[in-house]
Amino acid sequence: MDVFEQLLANNKVWAAKKVAEDKDFFKRLQNQQAPKFLWIGCSDSRVPANEITNTEPGEIFVHRNVANMVVHTDMNLLTVLEYAVKILKVEHVLVVGHYGCGGVKAAMTNQNFGIINPWLKHIKDVYRLHRDEIDALDSEDKQVDRLIELNVQEQVMNLAKTITIQEAWAKEQRPHLHGWVYGLKDGLINPVFDMAPGTHIDPIYEFDV
Ligand code: CO
């Protein structure tokens, strides 16, 4: 059996198991989704949203990219965010990084990654903002892991700078924004930053809503 055929075989086993446990499982999810969470995570295969939070299909709306970035020219991210906040009315948006993130590590080098360079530039910007704190740490691993935490914090603040979040905060006092970092070594999530609805940011980023 080819590796991709294994996936299809696994899928049949999984679907049968779901129905055996709960015969209406797929029927309930067929016509609607009502997730309370939007997850903006790293594409890293070791950080799957549902698995590490022990949740089921239907519970988390997911967007993933390299190093869990919130980039204001990224129409993919902005569209997912708008749909999750305005239509699905999620209550929480989670930016989930992970220690040992390869995207963040790459951004801390001077290596040329070609077409990936512009994406990593956004992470380099976070490093530049926090250079003194990061450079003061005494090992490369600690520096990378601190940048990972600070990057999550900056991406949460980038969410607060979007019109989608500012309108939802003004009109519906929702959603709460969270910055989390997942540990590959122990499977545990470290909450590092959060912003309640209505939290003020630097006034230059606040729109008239
Ligand atoms: Co990563």
GROMACS .gro file of C-alpha atoms and ligand atoms in nm:
model
  210
    1MET     CA    1   0.000   0.000   0.000
    2ASP     CA    2   0.133   0.344  -0.094
    3VAL     CA    3   0.162   0.600   0.186
    4PHE     CA    4  -0.126   0.810   0.056
    5GLU     CA    5  -0.346   0.500   0.032
    6GLN     CA    6  -0.276   0.443   0.399
    7LEU     CA    7  -0.434   0.782   0.471
    8LEU     CA    8  -0.751   0.684   0.287
    9ALA     CA    9  -0.762   0.351   0.470
   10ASN     CA   10  -0.712   0.531   0.804
   11ASN     CA   11  -0.995   0.767   0.715
   12LYS     CA   12  -1.239   0.477   0.663
   13VAL     CA   13  -1.145   0.330   1.002
   14TRP     CA   14  -1.179   0.671   1.173
   15ALA     CA   15  -1.520   0.750   1.020
   16ALA     CA   16  -1.655   0.407   1.118
   17LYS     CA   17  -1.525   0.450   1.474
   18LYS     CA   18  -1.691   0.793   1.505
   19VAL     CA   19  -2.027   0.652   1.396
   20ALA     CA   20  -1.989   0.354   1.628
   21GLU     CA   21  -1.931   0.590   1.923
   22ASP     CA   22  -2.203   0.835   1.824
   23LYS     CA   23  -2.433   0.749   1.536
   24ASP     CA   24  -2.536   1.113   1.472
   25PHE     CA   25  -2.182   1.256   1.482
   26PHE     CA   26  -2.161   1.345   1.112
   27LYS     CA   27  -2.532   1.428   1.081
   28ARG     CA   28  -2.497   1.700   1.345
   29LEU     CA   29  -2.196   1.857   1.176
   30GLN     CA   30  -2.323   1.820   0.821
   31ASN     CA   31  -2.525   2.140   0.794
   32GLN     CA   32  -2.352   2.381   1.027
   33GLN     CA   33  -2.042   2.463   1.223
   34ALA     CA   34  -2.042   2.672   1.541
   35PRO     CA   35  -1.683   2.685   1.662
   36LYS     CA   36  -1.607   2.913   1.957
   37PHE     CA   37  -1.240   2.944   1.861
   38LEU     CA   38  -1.027   3.067   1.574
   39TRP     CA   39  -0.679   2.913   1.583
   40ILE     CA   40  -0.394   3.089   1.404
   41GLY     CA   41  -0.108   2.844   1.432
   42CYS     CA   42   0.219   2.737   1.275
   43SER     CA   43   0.201   2.497   0.979
   44ASP     CA   44   0.442   2.265   1.163
   45SER     CA   45   0.304   1.909   1.145
   46ARG     CA   46   0.372   1.858   1.515
   47VAL     CA   47   0.122   2.122   1.629
   48PRO     CA   48  -0.226   2.005   1.516
   49ALA     CA   49  -0.498   2.225   1.667
   50ASN     CA   50  -0.760   1.961   1.749
   51GLU     CA   51  -0.526   1.691   1.866
   52ILE     CA   52  -0.332   1.896   2.121
   53THR     CA   53  -0.648   2.052   2.268
   54ASN     CA   54  -0.838   1.724   2.271
   55THR     CA   55  -1.119   1.874   2.063
   56GLU     CA   56  -1.338   1.738   1.787
   57PRO     CA   57  -1.426   1.843   1.431
   58GLY     CA   58  -1.653   2.149   1.454
   59GLU     CA   59  -1.488   2.302   1.760
   60ILE     CA   60  -1.199   2.507   1.617
   61PHE     CA   61  -1.181   2.716   1.298
   62VAL     CA   62  -0.820   2.694   1.180
   63HIS     CA   63  -0.570   2.903   0.987
   64ARG     CA   64  -0.207   2.797   0.978
   65ASN     CA   65   0.102   2.948   0.818
   66VAL     CA   66   0.476   2.945   0.874
   67ALA     CA   67   0.542   3.085   1.223
   68ASN     CA   68   0.177   3.179   1.295
   69MET     CA   69   0.198   3.528   1.150
   70VAL     CA   70  -0.071   3.797   1.129
   71VAL     CA   71   0.036   4.000   0.826
   72HIS     CA   72  -0.192   4.285   0.724
   73THR     CA   73  -0.144   4.229   0.350
   74ASP     CA   74  -0.224   3.857   0.377
   75MET     CA   75  -0.573   3.831   0.226
   76ASN     CA   76  -0.590   3.465   0.321
   77LEU     CA   77  -0.547   3.543   0.691
   78LEU     CA   78  -0.771   3.852   0.675
   79THR     CA   79  -1.048   3.654   0.506
   80VAL     CA   80  -1.032   3.371   0.760
   81LEU     CA   81  -1.034   3.626   1.043
   82GLU     CA   82  -1.329   3.822   0.902
   83TYR     CA   83  -1.533   3.507   0.843
   84ALA     CA   84  -1.454   3.362   1.186
   85VAL     CA   85  -1.529   3.685   1.373
   86LYS     CA   86  -1.821   3.831   1.176
   87ILE     CA   87  -2.004   3.522   1.054
   88LEU     CA   88  -1.910   3.239   1.290
   89LYS     CA   89  -1.888   3.483   1.582
   90VAL     CA   90  -1.600   3.310   1.758
   91GLU     CA   91  -1.544   3.415   2.118
   92HIS     CA   92  -1.169   3.360   2.125
   93VAL     CA   93  -0.885   3.400   1.876
   94LEU     CA   94  -0.575   3.201   1.960
   95VAL     CA   95  -0.233   3.276   1.812
   96VAL     CA   96  -0.039   2.959   1.879
   97GLY     CA   97   0.335   2.942   1.830
   98HIS     CA   98   0.563   2.663   1.942
   99TYR     CA   99   0.907   2.642   2.096
  100GLY     CA  100   1.177   2.538   1.851
  101CYS     CA  101   0.986   2.692   1.556
  102GLY     CA  102   1.189   2.649   1.236
  103GLY     CA  103   1.044   2.965   1.081
  104VAL     CA  104   1.163   3.178   1.373
  105LYS     CA  105   1.501   3.004   1.377
  106ALA     CA  106   1.542   3.074   1.006
  107ALA     CA  107   1.454   3.441   1.056
  108MET     CA  108   1.734   3.476   1.311
  109THR     CA  109   1.997   3.378   1.055
  110ASN     CA  110   2.139   3.565   0.756
  111GLN     CA  111   2.073   3.271   0.526
  112ASN     CA  112   1.905   3.343   0.191
  113PHE     CA  113   1.579   3.148   0.170
  114GLY     CA  114   1.477   3.294  -0.168
  115ILE     CA  115   1.103   3.339  -0.204
  116ILE     CA  116   1.059   3.277   0.170
  117ASN     CA  117   1.266   3.587   0.262
  118PRO     CA  118   0.975   3.836   0.254
  119TRP     CA  119   0.772   3.622   0.496
  120LEU     CA  120   1.064   3.587   0.737
  121LYS     CA  121   1.116   3.963   0.718
  122HIS     CA  122   0.809   4.008   0.938
  123ILE     CA  123   0.975   3.792   1.207
  124LYS     CA  124   1.302   3.984   1.171
  125ASP     CA  125   1.099   4.300   1.243
  126VAL     CA  126   0.987   4.149   1.575
  127TYR     CA  127   1.349   4.061   1.659
  128ARG     CA  128   1.456   4.418   1.581
  129LEU     CA  129   1.189   4.557   1.818
  130HIS     CA  130   1.312   4.334   2.102
  131ARG     CA  131   1.679   4.299   2.010
  132ASP     CA  132   1.820   4.413   2.347
  133GLU     CA  133   1.614   4.167   2.551
  134ILE     CA  134   1.682   3.876   2.315
  135ASP     CA  135   2.055   3.938   2.272
  136ALA     CA  136   2.100   3.952   2.651
  137LEU     CA  137   2.006   3.581   2.681
  138ASP     CA  138   2.304   3.349   2.710
  139SER     CA  139   2.223   3.074   2.461
  140GLU     CA  140   2.092   3.053   2.108
  141ASP     CA  141   1.808   2.821   2.213
  142LYS     CA  142   1.691   3.067   2.480
  143GLN     CA  143   1.710   3.353   2.229
  144VAL     CA  144   1.500   3.163   1.975
  145ASP     CA  145   1.244   3.059   2.235
  146ARG     CA  146   1.210   3.415   2.369
  147LEU     CA  147   1.165   3.548   2.016
  148ILE     CA  148   0.896   3.284   1.967
  149GLU     CA  149   0.710   3.418   2.274
  150LEU     CA  150   0.756   3.780   2.168
  151ASN     CA  151   0.648   3.697   1.814
  152VAL     CA  152   0.322   3.548   1.942
  153GLN     CA  153   0.268   3.865   2.147
  154GLU     CA  154   0.333   4.087   1.844
  155GLN     CA  155   0.095   3.882   1.627
  156VAL     CA  156  -0.181   3.917   1.889
  157MET     CA  157  -0.121   4.292   1.878
  158ASN     CA  158  -0.134   4.277   1.499
  159LEU     CA  159  -0.481   4.121   1.534
  160ALA     CA  160  -0.587   4.414   1.753
  161LYS     CA  161  -0.475   4.650   1.475
  162THR     CA  162  -0.718   4.497   1.219
  163ILE     CA  163  -1.051   4.662   1.142
  164THR     CA  164  -1.219   4.323   1.188
  165ILE     CA  165  -1.119   4.301   1.554
  166GLN     CA  166  -1.170   4.669   1.629
  167GLU     CA  167  -1.528   4.663   1.490
  168ALA     CA  168  -1.613   4.343   1.678
  169TRP     CA  169  -1.471   4.486   2.002
  170ALA     CA  170  -1.670   4.809   1.960
  171LYS     CA  171  -2.000   4.644   1.864
  172GLU     CA  172  -2.001   4.310   2.044
  173GLN     CA  173  -1.723   4.318   2.306
  174ARG     CA  174  -1.576   4.006   2.149
  175PRO     CA  175  -1.348   3.817   2.078
  176HIS     CA  176  -1.083   3.773   2.346
  177LEU     CA  177  -0.733   3.743   2.195
  178HIS     CA  178  -0.476   3.497   2.329
  179GLY     CA  179  -0.109   3.428   2.260
  180TRP     CA  180   0.003   3.073   2.339
  181VAL     CA  181   0.328   2.881   2.290
  182TYR     CA  182   0.318   2.502   2.262
  183GLY     CA  183   0.605   2.290   2.392
  184LEU     CA  184   0.719   2.016   2.155
  185LYS     CA  185   0.908   1.849   2.440
  186ASP     CA  186   0.614   1.804   2.679
  187GLY     CA  187   0.298   1.873   2.476
  188LEU     CA  188   0.197   2.158   2.706
  189ILE     CA  189   0.068   2.502   2.605
  190ASN     CA  190   0.216   2.808   2.777
  191PRO     CA  191  -0.021   3.109   2.772
  192VAL     CA  192   0.214   3.407   2.730
  193PHE     CA  193  -0.008   3.704   2.643
  194ASP     CA  194  -0.371   3.803   2.612
  195MET     CA  195  -0.588   4.101   2.519
  196ALA     CA  196  -0.943   4.141   2.647
  197PRO     CA  197  -1.199   4.304   2.416
  198GLY     CA  198  -1.156   4.682   2.418
  199THR     CA  199  -0.791   4.681   2.524
  200HIS     CA  200  -0.629   4.999   2.398
  201ILE     CA  201  -0.331   4.980   2.167
  202ASP     CA  202  -0.101   5.256   2.049
  203PRO     CA  203  -0.357   5.522   1.938
  204ILE     CA  204  -0.209   5.557   1.591
  205TYR     CA  205  -0.351   5.209   1.515
  206GLU     CA  206  -0.702   5.277   1.647
  207PHE     CA  207  -0.961   5.341   1.374
  208ASP     CA  208  -1.274   5.552   1.413
  209VAL     CA  209  -1.529   5.274   1.461
  210CO      CO  210   0.686   2.659   1.351
   0.00000   0.00000   0.00000
